[in-house]
Coordinates of C-alpha atoms in Angstrom, one line a residue:
M166 CA -9.1 63.7 29.8
A167 CA -11.1 61.4 32.1
N168 CA -13.0 60.2 29.1
L169 CA -10.0 59.0 27.1
S170 CA -9.7 55.3 26.4
V171 CA -7.8 53.0 28.7
P172 CA -4.8 52.6 26.4
E173 CA -4.6 56.4 26.0
R174 CA -4.6 56.8 29.8
Q175 CA -1.7 54.3 30.1
Q176 CA 0.6 56.3 27.8
E177 CA 3.5 58.6 29.0
A178 CA 1.9 61.5 27.0
F179 CA -1.1 61.3 29.3
Y180 CA 1.3 61.3 32.4
L181 CA 3.1 64.4 31.0
K182 CA -0.2 66.3 30.5
I183 CA -1.4 65.6 34.0
T184 CA 2.1 66.6 35.4
N185 CA 2.0 69.9 33.6
L186 CA -1.5 70.5 34.9
L187 CA -0.4 69.7 38.5
N188 CA 2.5 72.1 38.2
K189 CA 0.3 75.1 37.5
P190 CA 0.2 77.4 40.6
D191 CA -3.3 78.7 40.3
L192 CA -5.3 75.4 40.2
D193 CA -8.7 75.4 41.8
N194 CA -9.8 72.6 44.1
H195 CA -11.9 70.9 41.4
S196 CA -9.0 70.8 38.8
E197 CA -6.5 69.7 41.4
A198 CA -8.7 66.9 42.6
L199 CA -9.4 65.7 39.1
A200 CA -5.7 65.8 38.2
N201 CA -4.7 63.7 41.2
I202 CA -7.4 61.2 40.4
L203 CA -6.2 60.9 36.8
M204 CA -2.6 60.5 38.0
A205 CA -3.7 57.7 40.3
N206 CA -5.5 56.2 37.3
Y207 CA -2.3 56.3 35.3
H208 CA -0.3 54.6 38.0
I209 CA -2.8 51.8 38.7
L210 CA -3.1 51.1 35.0
N211 CA 0.7 50.7 35.0
G212 CA 0.7 48.5 38.0
D213 CA 2.0 50.8 40.8
A214 CA -0.6 50.5 43.5
L215 CA 1.5 52.5 46.1
R216 CA 1.8 55.6 43.9
A217 CA -1.9 55.3 42.9
R218 CA -3.0 55.3 46.6
E219 CA -0.7 58.3 47.3
F220 CA -2.5 60.4 44.6
L221 CA -5.9 59.3 45.7
S222 CA -5.1 60.2 49.3
I223 CA -4.2 63.8 48.0
A224 CA -7.5 63.9 46.0
Q225 CA -9.8 62.6 48.7
P226 CA -10.1 65.8 50.9
L227 CA -10.3 67.9 47.7
V228 CA -13.2 65.8 46.4
Q229 CA -15.0 66.1 49.7
D230 CA -14.5 69.8 49.7
V231 CA -15.8 70.3 46.1
D232 CA -18.7 67.8 46.6
E233 CA -19.6 67.4 43.0
L234 CA -21.3 64.3 41.8
S235 CA -19.3 63.7 38.6
L236 CA -16.0 64.2 40.5
N237 CA -17.1 61.8 43.2
R238 CA -17.8 59.2 40.6
Q239 CA -14.4 59.6 39.0
Y240 CA -12.8 59.1 42.4
Q241 CA -14.9 55.9 43.0
Y242 CA -14.0 54.5 39.6
V243 CA -10.2 54.7 40.2
N244 CA -10.5 53.7 43.8
I245 CA -12.2 50.4 42.8
F246 CA -9.1 49.3 40.9
V247 CA -6.7 50.4 43.7
L248 CA -8.8 48.5 46.3
R249 CA -8.6 45.4 44.3
S250 CA -4.9 45.7 43.8
E251 CA -4.5 46.2 47.6
G252 CA -6.5 43.0 48.2
D253 CA -9.7 44.6 49.6
I254 CA -11.9 42.5 47.3
E255 CA -15.2 42.8 49.1
K256 CA -15.0 46.6 49.3
A257 CA -14.0 46.9 45.7
L258 CA -16.9 44.7 44.6
S259 CA -19.4 46.7 46.7
E260 CA -18.2 50.0 45.3
S261 CA -18.2 48.7 41.7
E262 CA -21.8 47.5 42.1
N263 CA -23.0 50.8 43.6
L264 CA -21.1 52.9 41.0
Y265 CA -22.6 50.9 38.1
E266 CA -26.1 51.5 39.3
D267 CA -25.4 55.3 39.5
V268 CA -23.8 55.7 36.0
K269 CA -25.3 53.0 33.8
D270 CA -27.5 55.5 32.1
T271 CA -25.0 58.4 31.7
W272 CA -21.5 57.0 31.0
G273 CA -20.2 56.0 27.6
L274 CA -20.2 52.3 26.5
N275 CA -16.4 52.0 26.7
K276 CA -16.2 53.1 30.3
L277 CA -19.3 51.1 31.4
G278 CA -17.8 48.0 29.8
D279 CA -14.5 48.6 31.6
L280 CA -16.4 48.9 34.9
I281 CA -18.4 45.8 34.3
L282 CA -15.3 43.9 33.3
E283 CA -13.6 44.8 36.6
R284 CA -16.8 43.7 38.5
A285 CA -16.6 40.3 36.7
Y286 CA -12.9 39.9 37.5
I287 CA -13.5 40.7 41.2
T288 CA -16.5 38.4 41.4
S289 CA -14.5 35.5 39.9
L290 CA -11.8 36.1 42.6
L291 CA -14.6 35.4 45.1
S292 CA -15.5 32.1 43.4
R293 CA -18.9 33.5 42.3
Y294 CA -18.4 32.1 38.8
K295 CA -22.0 32.0 37.5
E296 CA -22.4 35.7 38.3
A297 CA -18.9 36.4 36.8
I298 CA -19.9 34.7 33.5
K299 CA -23.1 36.8 33.2
L300 CA -21.1 40.0 33.9
L301 CA -18.5 39.0 31.3
D302 CA -21.3 38.5 28.7
L303 CA -22.6 42.0 29.5
A304 CA -19.0 43.4 29.2
L305 CA -18.6 41.7 25.8
D306 CA -21.9 43.2 24.7
Y307 CA -20.6 46.7 25.6
A308 CA -17.3 45.9 23.8
L309 CA -18.9 44.7 20.6
E310 CA -21.5 47.5 20.6
S311 CA -18.7 50.1 20.9
N312 CA -16.4 48.2 18.6
D313 CA -13.6 48.7 21.2
P314 CA -10.7 46.3 20.5
Y315 CA -9.1 47.0 23.9
L316 CA -12.3 46.1 25.7
I317 CA -12.9 43.0 23.5
S318 CA -9.4 41.7 24.1
E319 CA -9.6 42.4 27.9
T320 CA -12.9 40.6 28.1
Y321 CA -11.4 37.5 26.4
N322 CA -8.5 37.7 28.8
V323 CA -10.8 37.6 31.9
F324 CA -12.8 34.8 30.3
G325 CA -9.4 32.9 30.1
I326 CA -8.7 33.7 33.8
L327 CA -12.1 32.5 34.9
Y328 CA -11.7 29.2 33.0
N329 CA -8.3 28.7 34.6
F330 CA -10.0 29.1 38.0
L331 CA -12.4 26.3 36.9
N332 CA -9.5 24.0 35.7
D333 CA -10.7 24.1 32.1
T334 CA -7.3 24.8 30.6
Q335 CA -8.3 24.2 27.0
S336 CA -11.0 26.9 27.1
A337 CA -8.6 29.2 29.0
I338 CA -6.0 28.8 26.3
M339 CA -8.6 29.5 23.6
Y340 CA -9.6 32.8 25.2
F341 CA -6.1 33.9 25.9
E342 CA -5.1 33.2 22.3
K343 CA -8.1 35.3 21.1
A344 CA -7.1 38.1 23.4
V345 CA -3.5 38.0 21.9
E346 CA -5.0 37.8 18.4
V347 CA -7.1 41.0 18.9
M348 CA -4.2 42.8 20.6
E349 CA -1.7 42.0 17.8
K350 CA -4.2 43.1 15.1
H351 CA -4.6 46.5 16.9
P352 CA -1.1 47.3 18.3
A353 CA -1.8 51.1 18.3
L354 CA -5.0 50.7 20.3
V355 CA -4.4 47.7 22.5
S356 CA -1.3 46.8 24.4
N357 CA -1.5 44.3 27.3
I358 CA 1.6 42.2 27.8
Y359 CA -0.2 40.3 30.6
F360 CA -2.0 38.3 27.8
Y361 CA 1.4 36.7 26.9
A362 CA 2.1 35.8 30.6
N363 CA -1.4 34.4 31.1
L364 CA -1.2 32.3 28.0
G365 CA 2.2 31.1 29.1
D366 CA 0.8 30.1 32.5
S367 CA -2.1 28.2 30.8
Y368 CA 0.4 26.3 28.6
R369 CA 2.3 25.4 31.7
I370 CA -0.9 24.0 33.3
N371 CA -1.4 22.0 30.1
K372 CA 2.2 20.7 30.4
Q373 CA 3.3 22.4 27.2
Y374 CA 6.4 23.7 28.9
D375 CA 8.4 24.9 25.9
K376 CA 5.5 27.1 24.8
A377 CA 5.0 28.3 28.4
L378 CA 8.6 29.4 28.7
E379 CA 8.5 31.1 25.2
F380 CA 5.5 33.3 26.2
A381 CA 6.8 33.9 29.8
H382 CA 10.2 35.1 28.4
K383 CA 8.4 37.2 25.7
A384 CA 6.3 38.9 28.4
R385 CA 9.3 39.6 30.6
R386 CA 11.3 41.2 27.7
L387 CA 8.3 43.5 26.9
S388 CA 7.6 44.2 30.6
I389 CA 11.3 45.4 31.1
Q390 CA 10.9 47.6 28.0
E391 CA 7.7 49.1 29.4
N392 CA 9.1 49.2 33.0
D393 CA 6.0 47.2 34.1
I394 CA 7.2 45.9 37.5
P395 CA 4.1 43.8 38.5
L396 CA 4.2 42.0 35.2
Q397 CA 8.0 41.3 35.6
A398 CA 7.1 39.8 39.0
F399 CA 4.3 37.6 37.4
T400 CA 6.7 36.3 34.7
H401 CA 9.2 35.2 37.3
Q402 CA 6.3 33.5 39.1
V403 CA 5.2 31.7 35.9
E404 CA 8.8 30.5 35.3
A405 CA 9.0 29.4 39.0
R406 CA 5.8 27.3 38.5
I407 CA 7.3 25.7 35.3
N408 CA 10.5 24.9 37.3
T409 CA 8.3 23.4 40.1
D410 CA 6.3 21.3 37.6
T411 CA 9.5 20.0 36.0
E412 CA 11.0 19.2 39.5
N413 CA 13.7 22.0 39.4
Y414 CA 12.7 23.2 42.8
A415 CA 15.9 25.2 43.7
A416 CA 15.5 27.3 40.5
A417 CA 11.8 27.8 41.4
I418 CA 12.7 29.2 44.8
E419 CA 15.1 31.6 43.1
Q420 CA 12.5 32.9 40.7
L421 CA 9.9 33.3 43.5
Q422 CA 12.4 35.4 45.5
K423 CA 12.7 37.7 42.5
A424 CA 8.9 37.9 42.1
K425 CA 8.5 38.7 45.8
Q426 CA 11.1 41.6 45.7
L427 CA 9.3 43.1 42.7
Q428 CA 5.8 42.8 44.2
E429 CA 7.0 44.5 47.4
Q430 CA 8.5 47.3 45.3
V431 CA 5.1 48.5 44.0
G432 CA 2.9 47.4 46.9
E433 CA 1.0 44.7 45.0
K434 CA -0.9 42.8 47.7
L435 CA -3.6 40.9 45.8
F436 CA -1.3 38.2 44.4
G437 CA 0.9 38.0 47.5
Y438 CA -1.2 35.0 48.6
E439 CA -0.6 33.1 45.4
L440 CA 3.2 33.8 45.6
Q441 CA 3.3 32.5 49.2
T442 CA 1.4 29.3 48.3
D443 CA 3.9 28.8 45.4
F444 CA 6.7 29.1 47.9
A445 CA 5.0 26.6 50.2
Y446 CA 4.6 24.0 47.4
A447 CA 8.2 24.4 46.2
Y448 CA 9.6 24.0 49.7
L449 CA 7.2 21.0 50.3
K450 CA 8.7 19.3 47.2
L451 CA 12.2 20.1 48.4
G452 CA 11.3 18.3 51.7
E453 CA 11.8 21.5 53.8
L454 CA 8.5 21.1 55.7
D455 CA 9.0 23.8 58.3
R456 CA 9.6 26.4 55.6
A457 CA 6.6 25.2 53.6
E458 CA 4.4 25.5 56.7
Q459 CA 5.8 29.0 57.4
H460 CA 4.9 30.2 53.9
I461 CA 1.3 28.8 54.3
E462 CA 1.0 31.1 57.4
Y463 CA 2.4 34.0 55.4
A464 CA -0.2 33.3 52.7
I465 CA -3.0 33.5 55.2
E466 CA -1.6 36.7 56.7
E467 CA -1.1 38.5 53.3
A468 CA -4.4 37.4 51.7
E469 CA -6.8 38.1 54.5
K470 CA -10.3 37.7 52.8
V471 CA -8.8 36.6 49.5
A472 CA -7.3 33.5 51.2
A473 CA -10.7 31.9 51.4
L474 CA -10.6 31.6 47.6
D475 CA -8.2 28.7 47.7
D476 CA -8.8 27.5 51.2
F477 CA -9.1 23.9 49.9
Y478 CA -5.6 24.2 48.4
L479 CA -4.1 25.3 51.7
K480 CA -5.6 22.4 53.5
K481 CA -4.2 20.0 50.8
L482 CA -0.7 21.5 51.3
R483 CA -1.0 21.0 55.1
A484 CA -2.2 17.4 54.5
D485 CA 0.8 16.7 52.3
I486 CA 3.1 18.1 55.0
S487 CA 1.4 16.0 57.7
A488 CA 1.7 12.9 55.6
Q489 CA 5.5 13.5 55.0
R490 CA 5.9 13.8 58.8
G491 CA 4.1 10.5 59.3
Q492 CA 1.0 12.2 60.9
Y493 CA -1.4 10.2 58.7
E494 CA -4.5 10.6 60.8
Q495 CA -4.1 14.4 60.7
A496 CA -3.3 14.3 57.0
F497 CA -6.5 12.3 56.3
T498 CA -8.6 14.8 58.2
L499 CA -7.1 17.8 56.4
L500 CA -7.5 16.0 53.0
D501 CA -11.1 15.3 53.8
D502 CA -11.7 18.9 54.8
S503 CA -10.0 20.0 51.6
F504 CA -12.3 17.9 49.5
K505 CA -15.4 19.1 51.2
T506 CA -14.3 22.8 50.8
Y507 CA -13.5 22.2 47.1
R508 CA -16.8 20.5 46.5
D509 CA -18.8 23.2 48.3
A510 CA -17.0 26.0 46.4
F511 CA -16.9 24.5 42.9
N512 CA -19.6 21.9 42.4
D513 CA -22.4 24.2 41.4
N514 CA -20.0 26.3 39.2
L515 CA -18.5 23.3 37.5
T516 CA -22.0 21.9 36.7
Y517 CA -23.0 25.2 35.3
V518 CA -19.9 25.7 33.3
S519 CA -20.0 22.1 31.9
N520 CA -23.1 23.2 30.0
L521 CA -21.2 26.0 28.3
S522 CA -19.8 25.2 25.0
R523 CA -16.3 25.8 23.8
E524 CA -17.9 27.1 20.7
Q525 CA -19.2 30.0 22.7
L526 CA -16.6 32.1 21.0
D527 CA -18.2 31.3 17.6
Q528 CA -21.6 32.4 19.0
E529 CA -20.0 35.7 20.0
R530 CA -18.6 36.1 16.5
L531 CA -22.1 35.4 15.1
S532 CA -23.6 38.0 17.5
F533 CA -21.0 40.5 16.3
E534 CA -21.9 39.8 12.7
N535 CA -25.6 40.2 13.4
K536 CA -25.0 43.5 15.1
L537 CA -23.0 44.7 12.1
L538 CA -25.9 43.6 9.9
E539 CA -28.4 45.5 12.0
K540 CA -26.3 48.7 11.7
E541 CA -26.1 48.2 7.9
N542 CA -29.9 47.9 7.8
Q543 CA -30.3 51.1 9.9
I544 CA -27.9 53.0 7.6
S545 CA -29.7 51.6 4.5
S546 CA -33.1 52.8 5.8
K547 CA -31.7 56.2 6.5
F548 CA -30.3 56.6 3.0
V549 CA -33.5 55.4 1.4
E550 CA -35.6 57.9 3.3
Q551 CA -33.2 60.8 2.5
Y552 CA -33.3 60.0 -1.2
K553 CA -37.1 59.8 -1.2
E554 CA -37.2 63.3 0.1
Y555 CA -35.0 64.6 -2.7
S556 CA -36.4 62.5 -5.5
V557 CA -38.9 65.3 -6.5
W558 CA -36.1 67.8 -7.2
L559 CA -33.8 65.8 -9.5
I560 CA -34.4 62.6 -11.5
T561 CA -30.7 61.7 -11.3
L562 CA -30.9 61.5 -7.6
V563 CA -33.9 59.2 -7.9
I564 CA -31.9 56.9 -10.1
L565 CA -29.0 57.0 -7.7
M566 CA -31.4 56.2 -4.8
L567 CA -32.8 53.2 -6.5
L568 CA -29.3 52.0 -7.4
L569 CA -28.2 52.4 -3.8
L570 CA -31.4 50.6 -2.6
L571 CA -30.5 47.7 -4.9
I572 CA -27.0 47.6 -3.5
C573 CA -28.3 47.7 0.1
C574 CA -30.8 44.8 -0.7
W575 CA -27.9 42.8 -2.2
L576 CA -25.8 43.5 0.9
I577 CA -28.7 42.6 3.2
F578 CA -29.3 39.3 1.3
K579 CA -25.5 38.6 1.4
Y580 CA -25.1 39.3 5.1
R581 CA -28.3 37.3 5.9
R582 CA -26.8 34.3 4.0
V583 CA -23.5 34.7 5.8
A584 CA -25.3 34.9 9.2
R585 CA -27.2 31.6 8.4
Q586 CA -23.9 30.0 7.3
N587 CA -22.2 31.3 10.5
E588 CA -25.0 29.9 12.6
E589 CA -24.7 26.5 11.0
M590 CA -20.8 26.6 11.4
A591 CA -21.3 27.6 15.1
L592 CA -23.2 24.3 15.6
T593 CA -20.8 22.1 13.6
D594 CA -17.4 20.7 14.5
N595 CA -14.8 22.2 12.1
L596 CA -12.7 19.0 11.8
T597 CA -15.3 16.2 11.5
H598 CA -18.4 18.1 10.4
L599 CA -20.3 16.3 13.2
P600 CA -22.5 18.2 15.6
N601 CA -20.2 20.1 18.1
R602 CA -20.6 20.1 21.8
R603 CA -23.3 22.8 21.9
Q604 CA -25.4 21.1 19.2
V605 CA -25.1 17.5 20.5
F606 CA -26.0 18.6 24.1
R607 CA -29.0 20.5 22.7
K608 CA -30.1 17.3 20.8
L609 CA -29.5 15.3 24.0
D610 CA -31.7 17.7 26.0
N611 CA -34.5 17.4 23.4
E612 CA -34.3 13.6 23.5
H613 CA -34.2 13.5 27.3
Q614 CA -37.4 15.7 27.4
R615 CA -39.2 13.6 24.7
T616 CA -38.3 10.3 26.5
A617 CA -39.5 11.6 29.9
L618 CA -42.8 12.7 28.3
D619 CA -43.4 9.6 26.3
K620 CA -42.1 7.3 29.1
T621 CA -39.8 5.5 26.6
V622 CA -36.1 4.9 26.8
Y623 CA -32.8 6.1 25.3
S624 CA -29.2 5.1 25.8
L625 CA -26.0 7.2 25.8
I626 CA -22.5 6.3 24.9
I627 CA -19.4 8.5 25.7
F628 CA -16.1 7.3 24.3
D629 CA -12.7 8.6 23.6
I630 CA -9.6 7.4 21.8
D631 CA -7.0 5.6 23.9
H632 CA -3.6 7.2 24.1
F633 CA -4.4 9.8 21.5
K634 CA -1.7 12.1 22.8
T635 CA 0.8 9.5 21.8
I636 CA -0.5 9.5 18.2
N637 CA -0.2 13.3 18.1
D638 CA 3.3 13.3 19.6
R639 CA 4.6 10.5 17.4
F640 CA 2.9 11.3 14.0
G641 CA 2.0 15.0 14.4
H642 CA -1.3 16.8 14.8
R643 CA -2.1 16.6 11.1
I644 CA -2.2 12.8 11.2
G645 CA -4.0 13.0 14.5
D646 CA -6.8 15.0 12.8
K647 CA -7.0 12.4 10.0
V648 CA -7.3 9.7 12.6
I649 CA -10.2 11.5 14.3
N650 CA -11.9 12.1 10.9
R651 CA -11.6 8.4 10.0
L652 CA -12.9 7.3 13.3
A653 CA -15.9 9.7 13.0
S654 CA -16.6 8.2 9.5
I655 CA -16.5 4.6 10.8
T656 CA -18.9 5.6 13.6
R657 CA -21.4 7.4 11.3
H658 CA -21.6 4.4 9.0
T659 CA -22.2 2.0 11.9
L660 CA -25.0 3.9 13.6
R661 CA -28.6 4.1 12.5
D662 CA -30.2 7.1 10.7
N663 CA -31.9 8.3 13.8
D664 CA -28.8 8.0 16.1
T665 CA -26.7 11.1 16.7
I666 CA -22.9 11.3 17.2
G667 CA -21.2 14.6 18.2
R668 CA -17.6 15.6 19.1
I669 CA -17.6 17.1 22.6
S670 CA -13.8 17.6 23.0
G671 CA -10.5 16.8 21.3
E672 CA -10.8 13.0 21.1
E673 CA -14.0 12.5 23.0
F674 CA -17.4 11.7 21.3
L675 CA -21.0 11.3 22.5
I676 CA -23.6 9.1 20.9
I677 CA -27.4 9.4 21.5
L678 CA -29.4 6.2 20.8
P679 CA -33.1 6.9 20.8
D680 CA -35.5 4.1 21.7
T681 CA -32.6 1.9 22.6
N682 CA -32.2 -0.1 25.8
I683 CA -28.9 -0.8 27.6
S684 CA -28.3 -4.3 26.1
D685 CA -28.7 -3.0 22.5
A686 CA -26.5 0.0 23.3
I687 CA -23.8 -2.3 24.7
Q688 CA -23.9 -4.3 21.5
I689 CA -23.4 -1.1 19.4
A690 CA -20.5 0.0 21.6
N691 CA -18.8 -3.4 21.3
R692 CA -19.3 -3.4 17.5
L693 CA -17.7 0.1 17.3
N694 CA -14.8 -1.0 19.5
E695 CA -14.2 -4.0 17.3
Q696 CA -14.4 -1.9 14.1
F697 CA -11.9 0.6 15.6
A698 CA -9.5 -2.1 16.5
N699 CA -9.7 -3.8 13.1
A700 CA -9.8 -0.6 11.0
D701 CA -6.9 0.1 8.7
F702 CA -5.1 3.2 9.8
E703 CA -1.8 2.2 8.2
S704 CA -2.7 4.2 5.1
L705 CA -2.4 7.3 7.2
A706 CA 0.9 6.4 8.8
E707 CA 2.7 3.2 9.4
G708 CA 2.4 1.8 12.9
I709 CA -1.0 3.4 13.9
H710 CA -3.2 1.0 15.9
L711 CA -6.3 2.5 17.5
T712 CA -8.5 1.4 20.4
A713 CA -11.1 3.3 22.4
S714 CA -12.8 3.3 25.8
F715 CA -16.6 3.4 26.2
G716 CA -19.0 4.4 28.9
V717 CA -22.6 3.2 28.2
T718 CA -25.7 3.9 30.2
E719 CA -29.5 4.1 29.8
Y720 CA -32.0 6.7 30.9
T721 CA -34.2 5.5 33.7
P722 CA -37.3 7.1 35.4
D723 CA -35.1 7.5 38.5
D724 CA -32.9 10.0 36.7
E725 CA -34.1 13.4 38.1
N726 CA -32.3 15.4 35.4
L727 CA -30.1 15.1 32.4
D728 CA -26.9 15.8 34.4
M729 CA -27.4 12.5 36.2
V730 CA -27.3 10.5 32.9
I731 CA -24.3 12.4 31.6
N732 CA -22.3 12.1 34.8
R733 CA -23.0 8.4 35.0
A734 CA -21.8 7.9 31.4
D735 CA -18.7 10.0 32.3
R736 CA -17.9 7.9 35.4
L737 CA -18.3 4.7 33.4
L738 CA -15.9 6.0 30.7
Y739 CA -13.4 6.9 33.5
K740 CA -13.8 3.4 34.9
A741 CA -13.1 1.9 31.5
K742 CA -9.9 4.0 31.2
K743 CA -8.9 3.2 34.8
E744 CA -9.3 -0.6 34.2
G745 CA -6.9 -0.6 31.3
R746 CA -8.8 1.0 28.3
N747 CA -9.9 -0.8 25.1
R748 CA -13.1 -1.9 26.8
V749 CA -16.8 -1.1 27.2
V750 CA -18.1 -0.4 30.7
S751 CA -21.8 0.0 31.2
T752 CA -24.7 0.0 33.7
S753 CA -26.6 -3.2 33.7
I754 CA -30.4 -3.3 33.9
N755 CA -30.3 -3.4 37.8
G756 CA -27.9 -0.4 37.8
T757 CA -24.6 -2.0 38.6
S758 CA -21.5 -1.7 36.4
E759 CA -20.4 -4.4 34.1
D760 CA -17.9 -4.9 31.2

């Protein structure tokens, strides 16, 4: 029973089997220990950390008495999940690392993938995002190789959680939607209502409050049906955050009180810290500063080591409280400390993640297709060899073998063509057919290396459409897509053959201008800006008038790496938007900014 899949170990039927086993009067120590471990596993999978710890406490002396390697490993495996739920993150991570090294050559792919996925989640809670992403890639490999929809959907879910930690809400939403999509395609194999709650919270961060409430309410209904108390608590917490964001602070406090009661009911400690910081922020907005400060202290008490995760946020809350009390010098000091803490914790991770493409999911699909193709080839080879052995006995079998070989060759040719098409699609933006983020940054890196080697020059333009959200809100996303397409077409026809334009996010584009100095690049940007302003968008919908903001810079020998050029262009674009939009802001030849 220990080798059943995670969804099977969550079911009531599993619980009944273990209960029947525990009720037998003649159980030996090994069977009793294993039964208690499996019962703890059932309870932790269903969110009851207190009950899980009770059964592990019963199992522990029995495991020590039996002293069998496989039983010890089963105990360690379940204990990792319980430790994490109890908030002992460092110990959970240490045990998961040690256990993986012991079992990586003996356990099945599904269980190894589940263990690696838990390591990735724990590592992300400790802000070690580079390591977490590598572990998630490994977990996804296990999931794809075992073709386990549960593990695939859970991996997408943790990817979403990680991107939320990094404030990349669009990527988080994409991964949560993929997790939901896989779950809904396999309702008998995969059931994780948390996906709905996580997706709702991401929509809330993205200020899509109607969608956020829809998914929070859906998650709550299902959690009540399943009697999933931790999830009920989380849905109340999501709704409280929505109320706080929409300035309905009294309702937010009420929802947080409900979440707190439910968390205490099952002994959930890991997220007590988040709950207390939500209390502190809501009371701060209500102007009840003493209560806000009190909940900050509660957050530190409950989180222990986990509190270091968002230490910068605690300092910012304290700074806001000090400012409201008129203690401006103290507020400034706290805000400065908050910024330094945030920078130290996130800068390296954000630089690393900025080089990851949102088309990563397409690459994963491509990897999955290639693995399927490899399996088809292996199966084909096997059948060919078998039919060769039997060909001397019956001519009919030889004919069938040749026919099968032809079919396999056709399938191989077909799947290779599909793989090539998928690779091309993975590097192309679906809407504009321009190079996507991954491809344009790859071209930029090549141009940067060539320029540095040849000691020549290139320029970079980053621009986005002004007030594009207003166009989407007023005319709808279909018209918004047409506007983006027309703008891409105008840009393509304006640029030279050797220039490159790519779409790097919703309404943001990047242009690479080889062998072009800053003055020529400024002229190109101004020409584009003028063409956008004068272009006829009325044929798409009456009342559309479009402008854009541009950041223009030039590579210089002082640029130690490509990130310096990209970040400079990003800052110039931000300056253009800050100064009123519909303008070109650039670096001059001596390095200063100019319009």
